[in-house]
Amino acid sequence: MDFDALFNAQLQTLKDEGNYRIFAELERQRGQFPRAISHDSAAPDEVTVWCSNDYLGMGQNPMVVEAMKSAIDNSGCGAGGTRNISGTNHEHLLLERELADLHGKESALLFTSGYVSNWAALSTLGGRLPDAVILSDELNHASMIEGIRHSRAKKMIWKHNDPRDLDRKLASLPANAPKIVAFESVYSMDGDICPMREIVEVAEKHGAMTYLDEVHAVGLYGPRGGGVSEEEGLADRITLIEGTLGKAYGVMGGYVTGSSALCDFIRSFASGFIFTTAIPPAVAAAARTSIAHLKRSQSERDQQRHQVAKLRAGLDAAGIPHLENPSHIIPVMIKDPVKCRQLADILMQDFGIYVQPINYPTVPKGTERLRFTPSPLHSDADIEHLVHALTVLWKRCAISHAVA
């Protein structure tokens, strides 16, 4: 059997639909973010990155860089194995204490990524709690969906950010069934923020556990960067808070926080923890430095919000359609996969602006977009250049100046 032919047939379908993804070959330069060297012959040698999830530029912060380098000098590169066998390092424990403190929880548990932490935690909770039912917001991330599916627990999907629908769904379940309400704080594609207080109150009313994904909020919201749950004063009422080290903290890895019993339960039963090599000590040290800094410093968050507001104002003045939301994420709606790819290519080649088109399956078909994430390190001149480039393209491509 010609397996390559089978692979290529499906890849061709993806290309015909306009959903085939092409990755730009970029090289980050320490201290130069959001600038990056481009190895694409059709693009300028240097481009400005506008779609990074390194939201605060902490991956370039000198203290974070030095912490990683120092830890490599002290401990070498790798962790040495899985945490269960030979890979638990002092830096892992220090980072878990930092994370537990960040969210005001008793304990924390590290994973290799935010995807893995969601997949492992939800699959373990749903799979090990007898007769558990997981109630999932309909726009939850793929990692949460996969974790729920893998758990084989009964699941119910509730309407996005709709506490009333959640209430109805919870009321329909047996009172003695373990119920897990899974939702996100900031939804990364539309940039909307959940009505967290109402969701928590509905869950408490029905005795349900709350599972909150804060990956696009940690470091960015709350007086110490604890996320929307900290900003809203709700962290102590949420059973499990999950987050990432790979976005606002600028490194990599994922984690969950909660009670000591909860974290020990996941540590003891989650295959995604037990059988995976631990993150390198140097990564843990860099993440801990980043978290500790953002607990004390507000300047990065303030400057980011200033630049977000400035870009929104510039887009409004130019009539460029973007989804209104209260977060740091600015989606410019294109609603066509081919046109979205074309615009991204022109921005890269003609203007030195790198933004990756967002299309299916990340977003539903017909809602394709360019997703911009201003950072504290984007200058006013960068913003003016981006708005100018988009204005030129909108006129050139005759794209509607309104979101349908």
Coordinates of C-alpha atoms in Angstrom, one line a residue:
M1 CA 0.0 0.0 0.0
D2 CA 1.3 3.5 -0.9
F3 CA 0.9 5.3 2.4
D4 CA 2.6 8.4 1.1
A5 CA -0.2 8.7 -1.5
L6 CA -2.8 8.5 1.3
F7 CA -1.0 11.2 3.3
N8 CA -0.6 13.5 0.3
A9 CA -4.2 13.2 -0.8
Q10 CA -5.4 14.5 2.6
L11 CA -2.7 17.2 2.5
Q12 CA -3.8 18.3 -0.9
T13 CA -7.4 18.6 0.4
L14 CA -6.1 20.8 3.1
K15 CA -4.3 23.0 0.5
D16 CA -7.4 23.2 -1.7
E17 CA -9.4 24.4 1.2
G18 CA -6.9 27.1 2.0
N19 CA -6.2 25.6 5.4
Y20 CA -2.7 24.2 4.8
R21 CA -0.2 25.8 7.2
I22 CA 3.2 27.2 6.2
F23 CA 5.6 28.1 9.0
A24 CA 7.9 31.0 8.7
E25 CA 11.5 30.3 9.4
L26 CA 12.5 32.8 12.0
E27 CA 15.4 33.3 14.4
R28 CA 14.9 35.1 17.6
Q29 CA 17.7 37.3 18.8
R30 CA 18.3 37.8 22.5
G31 CA 17.4 41.4 23.5
Q32 CA 15.9 42.2 20.1
F33 CA 12.3 41.1 20.5
P34 CA 9.9 41.7 18.8
R35 CA 12.5 41.8 16.0
A36 CA 13.6 38.5 14.5
I37 CA 15.8 37.4 11.7
S38 CA 13.9 35.9 8.7
H39 CA 15.4 33.0 6.7
D40 CA 12.6 33.3 4.1
S41 CA 14.2 34.5 0.8
A42 CA 10.9 36.3 -0.1
A43 CA 10.8 38.4 3.1
P44 CA 13.1 41.1 4.5
D45 CA 16.1 39.9 6.5
E46 CA 14.5 41.3 9.7
V47 CA 10.8 41.2 10.6
T48 CA 8.6 42.3 13.5
V49 CA 6.8 39.5 15.2
W50 CA 3.1 40.4 15.9
C51 CA 1.6 37.1 16.9
S52 CA 3.8 35.8 19.8
N53 CA 2.3 34.4 22.9
D54 CA 5.4 35.7 24.8
Y55 CA 3.0 38.4 25.7
L56 CA 5.3 40.5 28.0
G57 CA 8.6 39.7 26.3
M58 CA 9.8 37.8 29.4
G59 CA 11.6 35.3 27.2
Q60 CA 14.0 38.1 26.6
N61 CA 14.2 39.5 30.1
P62 CA 17.9 39.6 31.2
M63 CA 17.1 38.2 34.7
V64 CA 15.2 35.3 33.2
V65 CA 18.0 34.6 30.6
E66 CA 20.7 34.8 33.3
A67 CA 18.7 32.4 35.6
M68 CA 18.6 29.8 32.8
K69 CA 22.3 30.2 32.0
S70 CA 23.2 29.9 35.7
A71 CA 21.1 26.8 36.2
I72 CA 22.7 25.2 33.2
D73 CA 26.1 25.9 34.7
N74 CA 25.0 24.4 38.0
S75 CA 22.9 21.4 36.9
G76 CA 23.6 20.8 33.2
C77 CA 21.0 20.6 30.5
G78 CA 18.5 17.8 31.1
A79 CA 16.4 16.6 34.0
G80 CA 17.7 13.0 33.8
G81 CA 14.4 11.3 33.4
T82 CA 10.8 11.2 34.6
R83 CA 10.0 12.7 38.0
N84 CA 9.0 9.2 39.2
I85 CA 12.4 7.7 38.4
S86 CA 15.3 10.1 38.4
G87 CA 14.2 13.5 37.2
T88 CA 12.9 15.3 40.3
N89 CA 15.2 18.3 40.8
H90 CA 15.4 20.9 43.5
E91 CA 14.4 23.5 40.9
H92 CA 11.2 21.7 40.2
L93 CA 10.2 21.8 43.8
L94 CA 11.1 25.5 44.1
L95 CA 9.0 26.3 41.0
E96 CA 6.0 24.4 42.3
R97 CA 6.1 26.3 45.6
E98 CA 6.3 29.6 43.6
L99 CA 3.2 28.5 41.6
A100 CA 1.3 27.4 44.6
D101 CA 1.9 30.8 46.2
L102 CA 1.0 32.6 43.0
H103 CA -2.5 31.1 43.1
G104 CA -2.9 30.9 46.9
K105 CA -3.1 27.1 46.8
E106 CA -1.5 24.4 49.0
S107 CA 0.3 22.7 46.2
A108 CA 1.3 22.7 42.5
L109 CA 2.4 20.1 39.9
L110 CA 4.6 20.7 36.9
F111 CA 4.0 19.3 33.4
T112 CA 6.0 19.6 30.1
S113 CA 3.4 21.9 28.6
G114 CA 0.0 23.5 29.2
Y115 CA -1.5 21.1 26.7
V116 CA -0.2 18.1 28.6
S117 CA -1.3 19.6 32.0
N118 CA -4.9 19.9 30.7
W119 CA -4.9 16.6 29.0
A120 CA -3.4 14.7 32.0
A121 CA -5.4 16.4 34.7
L122 CA -8.8 16.2 33.1
S123 CA -8.4 12.7 31.9
T124 CA -7.2 11.6 35.4
L125 CA -10.0 13.4 37.2
G126 CA -12.7 12.2 34.9
G127 CA -11.3 8.7 34.6
R128 CA -10.6 8.0 38.3
L129 CA -13.6 9.7 40.0
P130 CA -16.5 7.2 39.9
D131 CA -19.5 8.3 37.8
A132 CA -17.9 11.7 37.2
V133 CA -19.5 14.2 34.8
I134 CA -17.4 16.9 33.1
L135 CA -19.3 20.0 32.0
S136 CA -17.2 21.8 29.4
D137 CA -17.6 25.2 27.9
E138 CA -18.2 24.8 24.2
L139 CA -15.2 26.8 23.2
N140 CA -12.7 25.1 25.5
H141 CA -9.2 24.5 24.1
A142 CA -8.3 21.3 22.3
S143 CA -6.2 20.1 25.2
M144 CA -9.2 20.2 27.5
I145 CA -11.4 18.5 24.9
E146 CA -8.8 15.7 24.5
G147 CA -8.4 15.2 28.2
I148 CA -12.2 14.9 28.6
R149 CA -12.5 12.5 25.7
H150 CA -9.6 10.4 27.0
S151 CA -11.2 10.2 30.5
R152 CA -14.2 8.4 29.1
A153 CA -16.3 10.2 31.7
K154 CA -19.8 11.4 30.8
K155 CA -19.5 14.9 29.4
M156 CA -22.0 17.8 28.9
I157 CA -21.2 20.8 26.7
W158 CA -22.6 24.1 28.0
K159 CA -23.1 27.3 25.9
H160 CA -20.0 29.5 25.8
N161 CA -19.8 31.8 28.8
D162 CA -23.4 31.1 29.7
P163 CA -23.9 30.5 33.5
R164 CA -27.6 30.0 33.0
D165 CA -27.1 27.1 30.6
L166 CA -24.5 25.7 33.0
D167 CA -27.0 25.9 35.8
R168 CA -29.6 24.0 33.8
K169 CA -27.1 21.3 32.8
L170 CA -25.9 20.9 36.4
A171 CA -29.5 20.7 37.7
S172 CA -30.3 17.8 35.4
L173 CA -27.6 15.6 36.9
P174 CA -27.8 13.4 40.0
A175 CA -27.0 15.2 43.2
N176 CA -24.4 12.6 44.2
A177 CA -22.5 12.5 40.9
P178 CA -19.0 14.1 41.1
K179 CA -19.4 17.1 38.8
I180 CA -16.4 19.0 37.2
V181 CA -17.0 22.4 35.6
A182 CA -14.2 23.1 33.1
F183 CA -13.7 26.5 31.6
E184 CA -11.1 29.2 30.6
S185 CA -10.6 32.7 31.8
V186 CA -9.4 34.3 28.6
Y187 CA -10.3 32.6 25.4
S188 CA -7.4 33.0 23.1
M189 CA -9.0 33.3 19.7
D190 CA -11.8 35.8 20.3
G191 CA -10.1 37.3 23.4
D192 CA -13.2 37.3 25.5
I193 CA -13.1 36.8 29.2
C194 CA -15.5 34.5 31.1
P195 CA -18.1 35.7 33.6
M196 CA -16.1 33.9 36.3
R197 CA -18.0 35.0 39.4
E198 CA -21.3 33.8 38.0
I199 CA -19.8 30.5 36.8
V200 CA -18.2 29.8 40.2
E201 CA -21.5 30.6 42.0
V202 CA -23.4 28.2 39.8
A203 CA -20.9 25.5 40.4
E204 CA -20.9 26.0 44.2
K205 CA -24.7 25.9 44.2
H206 CA -24.6 22.4 42.8
G207 CA -21.5 21.2 44.7
A208 CA -19.4 21.0 41.6
M209 CA -15.6 21.2 41.3
T210 CA -14.3 24.1 39.2
Y211 CA -11.5 23.5 36.8
L212 CA -10.1 26.8 35.4
D213 CA -7.6 27.2 32.5
E214 CA -5.7 30.5 33.0
V215 CA -3.0 29.9 30.4
H216 CA -3.7 33.2 28.5
A217 CA -4.1 35.2 31.7
V218 CA -1.3 34.2 34.1
G219 CA 1.3 36.9 34.4
L220 CA -1.1 39.4 32.8
Y221 CA -4.0 39.9 35.1
G222 CA -4.2 40.4 38.9
P223 CA -1.9 42.4 41.1
R224 CA 0.7 39.6 41.1
G225 CA -0.1 38.1 37.8
G226 CA -2.2 35.3 39.2
G227 CA -4.7 35.7 36.4
V228 CA -8.3 36.7 36.1
S229 CA -9.2 34.6 39.2
E230 CA -6.8 36.8 41.3
E231 CA -8.1 40.0 39.7
E232 CA -11.6 39.0 40.5
G233 CA -10.7 37.8 44.0
L234 CA -12.0 34.3 43.2
A235 CA -8.9 32.1 43.3
D236 CA -9.7 30.7 46.7
R237 CA -13.1 29.5 45.5
I238 CA -11.8 27.6 42.5
T239 CA -10.8 24.0 43.0
L240 CA -8.1 23.7 40.4
I241 CA -6.2 26.4 38.5
E242 CA -4.2 25.4 35.5
G243 CA -1.7 27.5 33.7
T244 CA 1.3 27.7 31.4
L245 CA 4.9 28.9 31.6
G246 CA 5.2 29.3 27.9
K247 CA 3.2 32.4 27.3
A248 CA 3.4 35.5 29.6
Y249 CA 6.2 33.9 31.6
G250 CA 8.3 33.4 28.4
V251 CA 9.7 29.9 28.9
M252 CA 7.9 26.6 28.6
G253 CA 5.9 24.1 30.6
G254 CA 2.5 23.7 32.2
Y255 CA 1.1 23.2 35.7
V256 CA -1.9 22.7 37.9
T257 CA -2.5 24.1 41.4
G258 CA -4.9 23.1 44.1
S259 CA -5.1 21.3 47.4
S260 CA -2.3 19.0 48.5
A261 CA -4.6 16.0 48.0
L262 CA -5.7 17.1 44.6
C263 CA -2.1 17.6 43.3
D264 CA -1.0 14.3 44.9
F265 CA -3.9 12.5 43.3
I266 CA -2.9 13.8 39.8
R267 CA 0.8 13.1 40.5
S268 CA 0.0 9.6 41.5
F269 CA -2.4 8.6 38.7
A270 CA -1.8 10.9 35.6
S271 CA 0.1 9.0 32.9
G272 CA 0.9 12.4 31.3
F273 CA 3.0 13.1 34.4
I274 CA 4.3 9.6 35.3
F275 CA 5.7 8.6 32.0
T276 CA 7.1 12.0 30.7
T277 CA 10.6 13.3 31.1
A278 CA 10.6 16.3 33.4
I279 CA 11.4 19.8 32.1
P280 CA 15.1 20.7 32.4
P281 CA 16.1 22.4 35.7
A282 CA 17.3 25.4 33.8
V283 CA 13.8 25.9 32.3
A284 CA 12.3 25.6 35.8
A285 CA 14.8 28.2 37.2
A286 CA 14.0 30.6 34.4
A287 CA 10.3 30.2 34.9
R288 CA 10.6 30.7 38.6
T289 CA 12.5 33.9 38.1
S290 CA 9.9 35.2 35.6
I291 CA 7.0 34.5 38.0
A292 CA 8.8 36.0 41.0
H293 CA 9.5 39.2 39.0
L294 CA 6.0 39.6 37.7
K295 CA 4.6 39.2 41.2
R296 CA 6.4 42.4 42.1
S297 CA 6.5 44.4 38.9
Q298 CA 3.5 46.0 37.3
S299 CA 5.4 48.0 34.6
E300 CA 5.3 45.2 32.0
R301 CA 1.5 44.8 32.3
D302 CA 0.9 48.5 32.3
Q303 CA 3.0 49.1 29.2
Q304 CA 1.4 46.1 27.4
R305 CA -2.1 47.5 28.1
H306 CA -1.0 50.9 26.8
Q307 CA 0.2 49.4 23.6
V308 CA -2.9 47.2 23.2
A309 CA -5.1 50.3 23.6
K310 CA -3.0 52.3 21.1
L311 CA -3.3 49.5 18.5
R312 CA -7.0 49.3 18.9
A313 CA -7.4 53.0 18.6
G314 CA -5.3 53.0 15.4
L315 CA -7.3 50.2 13.9
D316 CA -10.6 52.0 14.7
A317 CA -9.3 55.2 13.1
A318 CA -8.4 53.3 10.0
G319 CA -11.7 51.4 9.8
I320 CA -9.9 48.0 10.2
P321 CA -12.4 45.4 11.7
H322 CA -11.3 43.8 14.9
L323 CA -13.2 41.9 17.6
E324 CA -14.0 44.1 20.6
N325 CA -13.0 42.4 23.8
P326 CA -11.6 43.3 27.3
S327 CA -8.3 41.3 26.8
H328 CA -4.9 41.8 25.3
I329 CA -5.7 39.8 22.2
I330 CA -6.7 41.7 19.0
P331 CA -8.3 39.5 16.3
V332 CA -8.7 41.2 12.9
M333 CA -11.4 39.2 11.1
I334 CA -10.8 38.1 7.5
K335 CA -13.3 35.2 7.3
D336 CA -11.7 33.6 4.3
P337 CA -8.8 31.1 4.6
V338 CA -7.2 31.9 1.2
K339 CA -7.4 35.7 1.7
C340 CA -6.1 35.3 5.2
R341 CA -3.0 33.5 4.0
Q342 CA -2.5 36.0 1.2
L343 CA -2.7 38.9 3.6
A344 CA -0.2 37.3 6.0
D345 CA 2.2 36.7 3.1
I346 CA 2.0 40.3 1.8
L347 CA 2.5 41.7 5.3
M348 CA 5.6 39.5 5.7
Q349 CA 7.1 40.1 2.2
D350 CA 6.2 43.8 1.6
F351 CA 6.1 45.2 5.1
G352 CA 8.3 43.0 7.3
I353 CA 5.4 42.1 9.6
Y354 CA 5.0 38.6 10.7
V355 CA 1.5 37.4 11.8
Q356 CA 0.4 33.8 11.4
P357 CA -3.0 33.3 9.8
I358 CA -5.5 31.6 12.1
N359 CA -7.8 29.1 10.4
Y360 CA -9.6 25.9 10.8
P361 CA -9.5 23.8 13.0
T362 CA -8.2 26.4 15.4
V363 CA -11.2 28.5 14.6
P364 CA -14.5 27.5 12.8
K365 CA -14.6 27.8 9.1
G366 CA -15.7 31.3 8.0
T367 CA -14.1 33.0 11.0
E368 CA -10.5 33.1 9.8
R369 CA -8.4 35.9 11.2
L370 CA -5.1 37.6 11.9
R371 CA -4.5 37.6 15.6
F372 CA -2.3 40.4 16.9
T373 CA -0.7 40.4 20.4
P374 CA 1.0 43.8 21.2
S375 CA 3.7 43.5 23.8
P376 CA 5.4 46.1 26.0
L377 CA 8.3 45.9 23.6
H378 CA 6.4 46.9 20.5
S379 CA 7.1 50.6 19.9
D380 CA 4.6 53.3 18.9
A381 CA 6.4 53.3 15.5
D382 CA 5.8 49.5 15.2
I383 CA 2.1 50.1 15.8
E384 CA 1.9 53.0 13.3
H385 CA 3.7 50.8 10.7
L386 CA 1.2 47.9 11.3
V387 CA -1.8 50.1 11.0
H388 CA -0.4 51.7 7.8
A389 CA 0.3 48.3 6.3
L390 CA -3.2 47.0 7.1
T391 CA -4.8 50.1 5.7
V392 CA -2.9 49.7 2.4
L393 CA -4.0 46.1 2.2
W394 CA -7.6 46.7 3.0
K395 CA -7.8 49.2 0.1
R396 CA -5.8 46.9 -2.2
C397 CA -7.9 43.8 -1.5
A398 CA -11.3 45.6 -1.1
I399 CA -12.0 43.9 2.2
S400 CA -15.1 45.0 4.0
H401 CA -14.4 47.6 6.7
A402 CA -16.9 46.1 9.1
V403 CA -17.3 42.9 11.0
A404 CA -20.4 41.1 9.8

